[in-house]
Short mmCIF file of C-alpha atoms and ligand atoms in Angstrom, two decimals:
data_model
loop_
_atom_site.label_atom_id
_atom_site.label_comp_id
_atom_site.label_asym_id
_atom_site.label_seq_id
_atom_site.Cartn_x
_atom_site.Cartn_y
_atom_site.Cartn_z
CA MET A 1 11.29 3.04 -21.35
CA SER A 2 12.38 6.60 -20.68
CA ASN A 3 10.63 7.83 -17.58
CA VAL A 4 10.65 11.59 -17.31
CA ILE A 5 11.04 13.20 -13.90
CA LYS A 6 9.32 16.50 -13.59
CA ALA A 7 10.81 18.88 -11.05
CA PRO A 8 8.41 21.43 -9.57
CA ALA A 9 6.99 24.36 -11.53
CA SER A 10 9.82 25.98 -13.47
CA ALA A 11 10.99 22.79 -15.13
CA ALA A 12 7.57 22.04 -16.60
CA GLY A 13 8.87 23.10 -19.97
CA GLY A 14 11.35 20.24 -19.75
CA ARG A 15 8.52 17.76 -19.81
CA ALA A 16 7.01 19.35 -22.89
CA ALA A 17 10.38 19.21 -24.59
CA ALA A 18 10.83 15.54 -23.67
CA LYS A 19 7.42 14.61 -25.01
CA LYS A 20 7.39 13.34 -28.55
CA GLU A 21 4.22 12.30 -30.20
CA LEU A 22 3.10 8.93 -28.86
CA PRO A 23 4.33 6.29 -31.35
CA GLU A 24 1.62 4.96 -33.62
CA ARG A 25 1.74 1.48 -32.08
CA PHE A 26 0.68 2.86 -28.68
CA LYS A 27 -2.21 5.00 -29.84
CA ALA A 28 -4.75 2.22 -29.37
CA TYR A 29 -3.82 1.85 -25.68
CA LYS A 30 -6.79 2.92 -23.60
CA HIS A 31 -8.43 2.37 -20.21
CA ILE A 32 -7.11 1.83 -16.72
CA TRP A 33 -6.30 -1.52 -15.20
CA VAL A 34 -5.75 -2.57 -11.61
CA PHE A 35 -4.14 -5.89 -10.75
CA ILE A 36 -6.23 -7.67 -8.11
CA GLU A 37 -3.66 -9.41 -5.98
CA GLN A 38 -4.63 -12.68 -4.38
CA GLU A 39 -2.47 -14.83 -2.22
CA ARG A 40 -3.70 -18.04 -0.66
CA GLY A 41 -7.25 -17.20 -1.66
CA GLN A 42 -7.33 -13.73 -0.11
CA VAL A 43 -7.51 -10.48 -2.05
CA HIS A 44 -4.96 -8.04 -0.66
CA PRO A 45 -6.81 -4.88 0.48
CA VAL A 46 -4.33 -2.70 -1.46
CA SER A 47 -6.09 -3.92 -4.62
CA TRP A 48 -9.34 -2.31 -3.51
CA GLU A 49 -7.48 0.84 -2.47
CA LEU A 50 -6.07 0.99 -6.00
CA MET A 51 -9.52 0.45 -7.47
CA GLY A 52 -10.58 3.61 -5.62
CA ALA A 53 -7.64 5.55 -7.08
CA GLY A 54 -8.15 3.97 -10.52
CA ARG A 55 -11.83 4.92 -10.53
CA LYS A 56 -10.93 8.60 -10.07
CA LEU A 57 -8.38 8.47 -12.91
CA ALA A 58 -10.82 6.62 -15.18
CA ASP A 59 -13.56 9.17 -14.53
CA LYS A 60 -11.15 12.00 -15.26
CA LEU A 61 -10.01 10.40 -18.51
CA LYS A 62 -13.54 9.19 -19.33
CA VAL A 63 -12.34 5.63 -19.89
CA ASP A 64 -13.15 2.25 -18.34
CA LEU A 65 -11.68 0.89 -15.14
CA ALA A 66 -10.83 -2.79 -15.44
CA ALA A 67 -9.77 -5.24 -12.73
CA VAL A 68 -7.27 -7.94 -13.72
CA VAL A 69 -7.83 -11.16 -11.82
CA ILE A 70 -5.26 -13.92 -12.21
CA GLY A 71 -5.45 -17.15 -10.22
CA PRO A 72 -6.43 -20.79 -10.10
CA GLU A 73 -9.72 -22.00 -11.47
CA GLY A 74 -12.50 -22.11 -8.93
CA GLU A 75 -14.55 -20.22 -6.44
CA THR A 76 -11.97 -17.87 -4.89
CA THR A 77 -10.74 -16.45 -8.18
CA ARG A 78 -14.29 -16.08 -9.42
CA THR A 79 -15.29 -14.36 -6.17
CA ALA A 80 -12.40 -11.90 -6.55
CA ALA A 81 -13.61 -11.10 -10.08
CA VAL A 82 -17.21 -10.56 -8.97
CA GLU A 83 -16.12 -8.53 -5.94
CA SER A 84 -14.16 -6.17 -8.22
CA PHE A 85 -17.45 -4.75 -9.49
CA CYS A 86 -18.33 -3.71 -5.94
CA TYR A 87 -15.17 -1.62 -5.91
CA GLY A 88 -15.92 0.20 -9.13
CA ALA A 89 -14.78 -2.06 -11.98
CA ASP A 90 -16.53 -1.57 -15.33
CA LEU A 91 -15.15 -4.89 -16.51
CA VAL A 92 -12.84 -7.68 -15.40
CA TYR A 93 -10.11 -9.51 -17.30
CA LEU A 94 -9.86 -13.00 -15.87
CA VAL A 95 -7.11 -15.56 -16.38
CA ALA A 96 -8.02 -18.67 -14.39
CA ASP A 97 -5.83 -21.74 -14.60
CA ASP A 98 -4.61 -24.18 -11.96
CA VAL A 99 -1.04 -23.47 -13.05
CA LEU A 100 -1.66 -20.11 -11.34
CA SER A 101 -2.51 -21.65 -7.92
CA GLU A 102 0.71 -20.40 -6.39
CA TYR A 103 2.26 -17.07 -7.36
CA ARG A 104 5.22 -17.61 -9.63
CA ASN A 105 6.80 -14.75 -11.51
CA GLU A 106 6.97 -16.59 -14.82
CA SER A 107 3.35 -17.66 -15.06
CA TYR A 108 1.87 -14.42 -13.71
CA THR A 109 4.10 -12.30 -15.96
CA LYS A 110 2.95 -14.35 -18.94
CA ALA A 111 -0.71 -13.94 -17.99
CA MET A 112 -0.38 -10.18 -17.47
CA THR A 113 1.79 -9.39 -20.50
CA ASP A 114 -0.45 -11.44 -22.79
CA LEU A 115 -3.47 -9.49 -21.55
CA VAL A 116 -1.68 -6.16 -22.02
CA ASN A 117 -0.50 -7.03 -25.52
CA ILE A 118 -3.99 -8.03 -26.60
CA TYR A 119 -6.26 -5.57 -24.77
CA LYS A 120 -3.83 -2.60 -24.52
CA PRO A 121 -4.41 -0.59 -21.32
CA GLU A 122 -2.92 2.91 -21.06
CA ILE A 123 -2.35 2.69 -17.28
CA LEU A 124 -1.61 -0.38 -15.17
CA LEU A 125 -1.56 -0.15 -11.35
CA LEU A 126 -0.30 -2.76 -8.89
CA GLY A 127 0.14 -2.85 -5.11
CA ALA A 128 3.70 -2.32 -3.88
CA THR A 129 3.56 -5.56 -1.91
CA THR A 130 6.21 -8.28 -2.13
CA LEU A 131 4.19 -10.00 -4.84
CA GLY A 132 3.18 -6.79 -6.63
CA ARG A 133 6.73 -5.45 -6.74
CA ASP A 134 8.03 -8.72 -8.13
CA LEU A 135 5.35 -8.87 -10.80
CA ALA A 136 5.43 -5.18 -11.74
CA GLY A 137 9.17 -5.22 -12.39
CA SER A 138 9.09 -8.20 -14.69
CA VAL A 139 5.95 -7.05 -16.52
CA ALA A 140 7.53 -3.62 -17.15
CA THR A 141 10.80 -5.08 -18.40
CA THR A 142 9.03 -7.64 -20.58
CA LEU A 143 6.83 -4.96 -22.13
CA LEU A 144 9.75 -2.47 -22.29
CA THR A 145 7.75 0.25 -20.59
CA GLY A 146 8.32 2.55 -17.62
CA LEU A 147 7.36 1.77 -14.03
CA THR A 148 7.14 4.26 -11.17
CA ALA A 149 7.41 2.41 -7.86
CA ASP A 150 5.96 3.31 -4.46
CA CYS A 151 3.85 6.25 -5.59
CA THR A 152 2.16 8.43 -3.01
CA GLU A 153 -0.11 10.26 -5.46
CA LEU A 154 -1.58 9.45 -8.86
CA ASP A 155 -3.18 11.94 -11.20
CA VAL A 156 -3.58 12.61 -14.90
CA ASP A 157 -2.26 15.67 -16.69
CA ALA A 158 -4.24 17.96 -18.94
CA ASP A 159 -2.96 15.88 -21.89
CA GLY A 160 -4.00 12.62 -20.23
CA SER A 161 -0.54 11.39 -19.15
CA LEU A 162 -0.25 9.60 -15.82
CA ALA A 163 1.46 11.85 -13.28
CA ALA A 164 2.93 9.45 -10.72
CA THR A 165 4.35 11.20 -7.66
CA ARG A 166 6.77 9.59 -5.21
CA PRO A 167 9.34 10.66 -2.62
CA THR A 168 12.93 11.05 -3.73
CA PHE A 169 16.32 12.08 -2.22
CA GLY A 170 15.59 10.20 1.01
CA GLY A 171 12.05 11.54 1.21
CA SER A 172 13.08 15.19 1.33
CA LEU A 173 11.53 15.92 -2.10
CA LEU A 174 8.57 14.69 -4.07
CA CYS A 175 8.98 14.14 -7.79
CA THR A 176 6.37 13.48 -10.44
CA ILE A 177 7.38 10.88 -13.00
CA TYR A 178 5.91 10.39 -16.46
CA THR A 179 6.16 7.52 -18.91
CA LEU A 180 5.47 9.65 -21.93
CA ASN A 181 6.37 7.60 -24.97
CA TYR A 182 5.63 4.04 -23.91
CA ARG A 183 2.53 2.15 -22.86
CA PRO A 184 1.16 1.08 -20.51
CA GLN A 185 2.19 3.65 -17.93
CA MET A 186 2.84 1.51 -14.86
CA ALA A 187 2.85 2.43 -11.19
CA THR A 188 2.89 0.66 -7.85
CA VAL A 189 1.43 2.05 -4.62
CA ARG A 190 2.06 0.75 -1.11
CA PRO A 191 -0.78 -0.53 1.08
CA ARG A 192 -2.66 2.18 2.98
CA VAL A 193 -1.28 5.07 0.94
CA MET A 194 -4.64 5.42 -0.85
CA PRO A 195 -7.86 5.43 1.17
CA MET A 196 -10.10 2.37 1.04
CA PRO A 197 -13.13 3.14 -1.15
CA GLU A 198 -16.58 2.26 0.06
CA ARG A 199 -17.80 -1.15 -1.09
CA VAL A 200 -21.05 -0.80 -2.97
CA ALA A 201 -22.95 -4.03 -3.67
CA ARG A 202 -23.26 -4.41 -7.45
CA ASP A 203 -23.99 -7.28 -9.79
CA ALA A 204 -21.13 -8.65 -11.85
CA ALA A 205 -21.03 -7.18 -15.33
CA ARG A 206 -18.62 -7.90 -18.18
CA ILE A 207 -15.99 -10.55 -17.45
CA ILE A 208 -13.54 -11.25 -20.27
CA THR A 209 -11.85 -14.60 -19.77
CA HIS A 210 -8.50 -15.26 -21.39
CA PRO A 211 -6.58 -18.56 -21.55
CA LEU A 212 -3.13 -18.78 -19.98
CA ALA A 213 -1.47 -20.71 -22.82
CA LEU A 214 1.22 -22.00 -20.50
CA PHE A 215 1.65 -25.50 -19.10
CA GLU A 216 3.18 -26.67 -15.84
CA ASP A 217 6.06 -28.30 -17.73
CA ASP A 218 6.95 -24.92 -19.28
CA ILE A 219 7.62 -23.35 -15.87
CA VAL A 220 11.04 -23.84 -14.35
CA THR A 221 10.08 -22.76 -10.81
CA LYS A 222 8.22 -25.32 -8.71
CA VAL A 223 6.56 -24.59 -5.38
CA LEU A 224 7.26 -27.55 -3.11
CA SER A 225 5.62 -26.21 0.02
CA PHE A 226 4.61 -22.93 1.64
CA ILE A 227 6.24 -22.05 4.95
CA PRO A 228 4.90 -18.77 6.33
CA ASP A 229 7.37 -16.37 7.89
CA ARG A 230 7.12 -16.93 11.65
CA ASP A 231 6.69 -13.22 12.30
CA SER A 232 4.74 -12.15 9.25
CA GLU A 233 1.33 -12.86 10.74
CA LYS A 234 2.07 -11.06 13.96
CA SER A 235 2.06 -7.47 12.80
CA ASN A 236 -1.07 -6.00 11.33
CA LEU A 237 0.27 -2.48 11.59
CA ALA A 238 -0.83 -1.22 8.20
CA TYR A 239 -4.49 -2.06 8.79
CA ALA A 240 -4.73 -1.46 12.56
CA ASP A 241 -7.25 1.06 13.91
CA LEU A 242 -5.07 1.90 16.91
CA VAL A 243 -1.29 2.24 16.80
CA VAL A 244 1.17 3.23 19.55
CA ALA A 245 4.74 3.91 18.47
CA GLY A 246 7.98 4.82 20.13
CA GLY A 247 11.06 6.64 18.91
CA LEU A 248 14.64 7.24 19.98
CA GLY A 249 13.40 9.60 22.68
CA LEU A 250 12.55 6.52 24.74
CA GLY A 251 16.27 6.03 25.20
CA SER A 252 16.48 2.25 25.62
CA PRO A 253 14.88 -1.03 24.53
CA GLU A 254 13.64 -1.48 28.10
CA ASN A 255 11.71 1.79 27.90
CA PHE A 256 10.23 0.66 24.57
CA GLN A 257 8.32 -1.93 26.61
CA LEU A 258 6.21 1.02 27.86
CA VAL A 259 4.92 1.40 24.29
CA ARG A 260 4.11 -2.30 24.07
CA GLN A 261 2.32 -2.21 27.41
CA LEU A 262 0.10 0.70 26.42
CA ALA A 263 -0.61 -0.95 23.06
CA ALA A 264 -1.60 -4.20 24.79
CA VAL A 265 -4.00 -2.46 27.15
CA ILE A 266 -5.84 -0.49 24.47
CA GLY A 267 -5.77 -3.30 21.90
CA ALA A 268 -3.42 -1.45 19.56
CA GLU A 269 -0.58 -2.58 17.32
CA TYR A 270 2.81 -1.19 18.27
CA GLY A 271 5.33 0.37 15.91
CA CYS A 272 8.50 2.45 15.92
CA SER A 273 10.67 4.89 14.04
CA ARG A 274 13.53 3.62 11.90
CA PRO A 275 16.47 4.13 14.28
CA LEU A 276 14.95 1.59 16.69
CA VAL A 277 15.03 -1.03 13.97
CA GLN A 278 18.57 -0.05 13.04
CA LYS A 279 19.61 -0.44 16.68
CA GLY A 280 17.97 -3.86 16.84
CA TRP A 281 15.49 -2.83 19.57
CA VAL A 282 12.45 -3.66 17.43
CA THR A 283 11.95 -5.93 14.41
CA SER A 284 11.72 -4.33 10.97
CA ASP A 285 8.07 -5.33 10.40
CA ARG A 286 7.22 -2.70 13.07
CA GLN A 287 8.89 0.23 11.35
CA ILE A 288 6.56 3.03 10.33
CA GLY A 289 7.39 5.50 7.57
CA GLN A 290 8.71 5.87 4.09
CA THR A 291 10.84 2.74 4.21
CA GLY A 292 8.53 0.97 6.65
CA LYS A 293 4.76 0.65 6.82
CA THR A 294 2.22 3.29 5.92
CA ILE A 295 -0.57 3.39 8.51
CA ARG A 296 -4.06 4.92 8.55
CA PRO A 297 -5.36 4.21 12.05
CA LYS A 298 -8.17 6.02 13.82
CA LEU A 299 -5.71 6.86 16.61
CA TYR A 300 -1.91 7.11 16.44
CA ILE A 301 0.06 7.76 19.64
CA ALA A 302 3.72 8.63 19.01
CA ALA A 303 6.05 8.77 22.03
CA GLY A 304 9.57 10.17 21.70
CA VAL A 305 9.31 10.41 17.91
CA SER A 306 10.62 13.64 16.35
CA GLY A 307 8.36 13.49 13.28
CA ALA A 308 11.00 13.55 10.53
CA ILE A 309 9.56 13.74 7.01
CA GLN A 310 10.31 10.05 6.38
CA HIS A 311 8.22 9.17 9.44
CA ARG A 312 5.53 11.72 8.71
CA VAL A 313 4.71 10.35 5.24
CA GLY A 314 3.82 7.03 6.84
CA VAL A 315 1.40 8.39 9.44
CA GLU A 316 -0.29 11.41 7.86
CA GLY A 317 -3.38 9.39 6.96
CA ALA A 318 -4.20 8.77 10.67
CA ASP A 319 -7.48 10.32 11.84
CA LEU A 320 -6.06 11.46 15.18
CA ILE A 321 -2.36 11.87 15.96
CA VAL A 322 -1.31 12.30 19.58
CA ALA A 323 2.36 13.20 20.02
CA ILE A 324 4.31 13.03 23.27
CA ASN A 325 7.65 14.82 23.10
CA THR A 326 9.83 16.78 25.51
CA ASP A 327 10.74 19.33 22.83
CA LYS A 328 7.93 21.75 22.10
CA ASN A 329 9.59 22.57 18.78
CA ALA A 330 9.72 18.97 17.58
CA PRO A 331 8.48 18.69 13.95
CA ILE A 332 5.83 16.16 15.00
CA PHE A 333 3.86 19.00 16.60
CA ASP A 334 3.45 20.53 13.13
CA PHE A 335 1.10 17.72 12.10
CA ALA A 336 -0.10 16.12 15.36
CA HIS A 337 -3.70 16.88 16.32
CA ILE A 338 -2.91 16.70 20.04
CA GLY A 339 0.55 17.52 21.35
CA ILE A 340 1.73 16.72 24.88
CA VAL A 341 5.04 18.32 25.84
CA THR A 342 6.35 15.99 28.51
CA ASP A 343 8.61 13.05 29.27
CA ALA A 344 7.09 10.00 27.59
CA ILE A 345 8.88 7.67 29.99
CA LEU A 346 6.81 9.15 32.80
CA LEU A 347 3.57 9.64 30.89
CA LEU A 348 3.30 6.23 29.19
CA PRO A 349 2.90 4.18 32.41
CA THR A 350 0.35 6.71 33.71
CA LEU A 351 -1.63 6.47 30.46
CA THR A 352 -1.45 2.68 30.56
CA ALA A 353 -2.72 2.58 34.14
CA ALA A 354 -5.51 5.03 33.35
CA PHE A 355 -6.65 3.06 30.30
CA ARG A 356 -6.38 -0.21 32.21
CA ALA A 357 -8.65 1.14 34.94
CA ARG A 358 -11.05 2.66 32.45
CA LEU A 359 -11.21 -0.32 30.13
CA SER A 360 -11.35 -3.04 32.77
CA PRO A 361 -14.63 -5.00 32.58
CA HIS A 362 -15.50 -3.97 36.16
CA SER A 363 -15.35 -0.27 35.42
CA ARG A 364 -17.97 -0.79 32.74
CA ASP A 365 -20.32 -2.71 35.03
CA PRO A 366 -23.00 -0.10 35.88
CA LYS A 367 -23.91 -1.79 39.21
CA ARG A 368 -20.30 -1.81 40.34
CA ALA A 369 -19.74 1.70 39.10
CA SER A 370 -22.68 3.06 41.10
CA ALA A 371 -21.65 1.06 44.18
CA GLN A 372 -18.19 2.68 44.17
C1 FAD B 1 16.15 7.23 3.05
C2 FAD B 1 15.63 7.36 4.44
C3 FAD B 1 14.51 6.64 4.81
C4 FAD B 1 13.99 6.74 6.10
N1 FAD B 1 12.87 6.03 6.42
C5 FAD B 1 12.35 6.18 7.65
C6 FAD B 1 11.15 5.50 8.00
O1 FAD B 1 10.57 4.74 7.22
N2 FAD B 1 10.67 5.70 9.25
C7 FAD B 1 11.28 6.53 10.17
O2 FAD B 1 10.74 6.68 11.28
N3 FAD B 1 12.41 7.16 9.85
C8 FAD B 1 12.97 7.00 8.64
N4 FAD B 1 14.15 7.63 8.35
C9 FAD B 1 14.88 8.30 9.43
C10 FAD B 1 14.37 9.70 9.73
O3 FAD B 1 15.00 10.63 8.90
C11 FAD B 1 14.66 10.07 11.20
O4 FAD B 1 16.04 9.97 11.42
C12 FAD B 1 13.93 9.19 12.21
O5 FAD B 1 12.56 9.13 11.92
C13 FAD B 1 14.14 9.77 13.59
O6 FAD B 1 13.65 8.86 14.54
P1 FAD B 1 13.17 9.35 15.97
O7 FAD B 1 12.15 10.40 15.80
O8 FAD B 1 12.81 8.14 16.74
O9 FAD B 1 14.51 9.92 16.60
P2 FAD B 1 15.00 11.40 16.83
O10 FAD B 1 14.97 12.20 15.58
O11 FAD B 1 16.30 11.29 17.55
O12 FAD B 1 13.91 12.05 17.78
C14 FAD B 1 13.71 11.68 19.11
C15 FAD B 1 12.67 12.61 19.68
O13 FAD B 1 12.36 12.22 20.99
C16 FAD B 1 12.23 13.39 21.78
N5 FAD B 1 12.53 12.99 23.17
C17 FAD B 1 13.72 12.80 23.78
N6 FAD B 1 13.54 12.31 25.02
C18 FAD B 1 12.20 12.22 25.19
C19 FAD B 1 11.39 11.79 26.27
N7 FAD B 1 11.94 11.33 27.42
N8 FAD B 1 10.05 11.82 26.13
C20 FAD B 1 9.49 12.27 24.98
N9 FAD B 1 10.20 12.69 23.93
C21 FAD B 1 11.55 12.65 24.05
C22 FAD B 1 13.21 14.38 21.21
O14 FAD B 1 12.82 15.70 21.51
C23 FAD B 1 13.10 14.06 19.71
O15 FAD B 1 12.12 14.87 19.10
C24 FAD B 1 14.67 7.55 7.06
C25 FAD B 1 15.78 8.28 6.68
C26 FAD B 1 16.26 8.19 5.39
C27 FAD B 1 17.48 8.98 5.01
#
């Protein structure tokens, strides 16, 4: 299970020294797998994002990319399997059994570890969601292999090892971690860290079905009912096209309402930097950054946010970043596309009013517009 952390450049020799020849029992491990996460009949988009990343690794290694679909028997699981081909799968491993209707660690770990032990993948990728993190940890410990969590970059070395990069030391450094002497090499990646690949309509190809070999009576955990978190449906930050966020520069929870008002007018989700969550001004599902959500909107407006590295890693994928900050030397101006050096408390209401006027149905009525 020894994961090897590779420090930049000069320590590369350390990795070579740590690498023994892959034990004989792992030499047959080949191909790349992505776990297709489904909950309540929906495939989590992070699974398709990972298929995009997995496809690149598979092409580089010249191996197959397989999707692993685990779920209840029936249409939704089958649809997830077929859909996997549209996101680049060469084949699908399918474990369909009604015991798998609800996610439970025991049954899903059994399904995944059985598949791994029989079909032997060299790399296994999962989304760093609540479900994916739970499953990845138990699969790795059951298989006695290494797992690199919350990766921000995946690549393969010249010798074919998975190079899994993730932030460390509070986000101030990136480290690349290798699982050199064990298989599969496992990694999780948070939603929105990898870009969504284009869906290309393709017919289903090879689907390998595998029995679960586990019965309801064998599972100690029972799901009695599902009660969704009251707030969990409210924030769609990670997948929003427009996001407005506020930071400590706003000075008070009352001023944070200016962010919410602008977001409401332009149809955006609102978010914040971490100190606002720590102060209790905003709920934690709205935090953006390394320990919050990663976002990839078309437009990101950040007001009173300094742009610390832990915030930056969560927003860098945005197409257009507009930063409003009183300090012209604030780090956010190093990566914002448009910088406005001014007091956000004054600018936000003006922006909101301007957008409200511009986006009101009347302003788009050509007859009214010409009559004015
Ligand atoms: C392990 C770890 C994980 C972390 N994870 C995260 C994370 O996920 N997300 C995150 O955001 N942070 C995270 N942080 C915290 C991060 O390091 C910063 O402390 C934080 O992002 C700073 O928040 P801020 O920009 O709102 O506040 P500040 O750094 O205090 O910046 C406030 C900014 O507002 C500007 N300003 C002041 N008044 C105004 C005004 N009237 N109008 C406009 N601008 C104004 C100031 O010039 C300043 O640039 C983490 C830290 C650690 C150690």
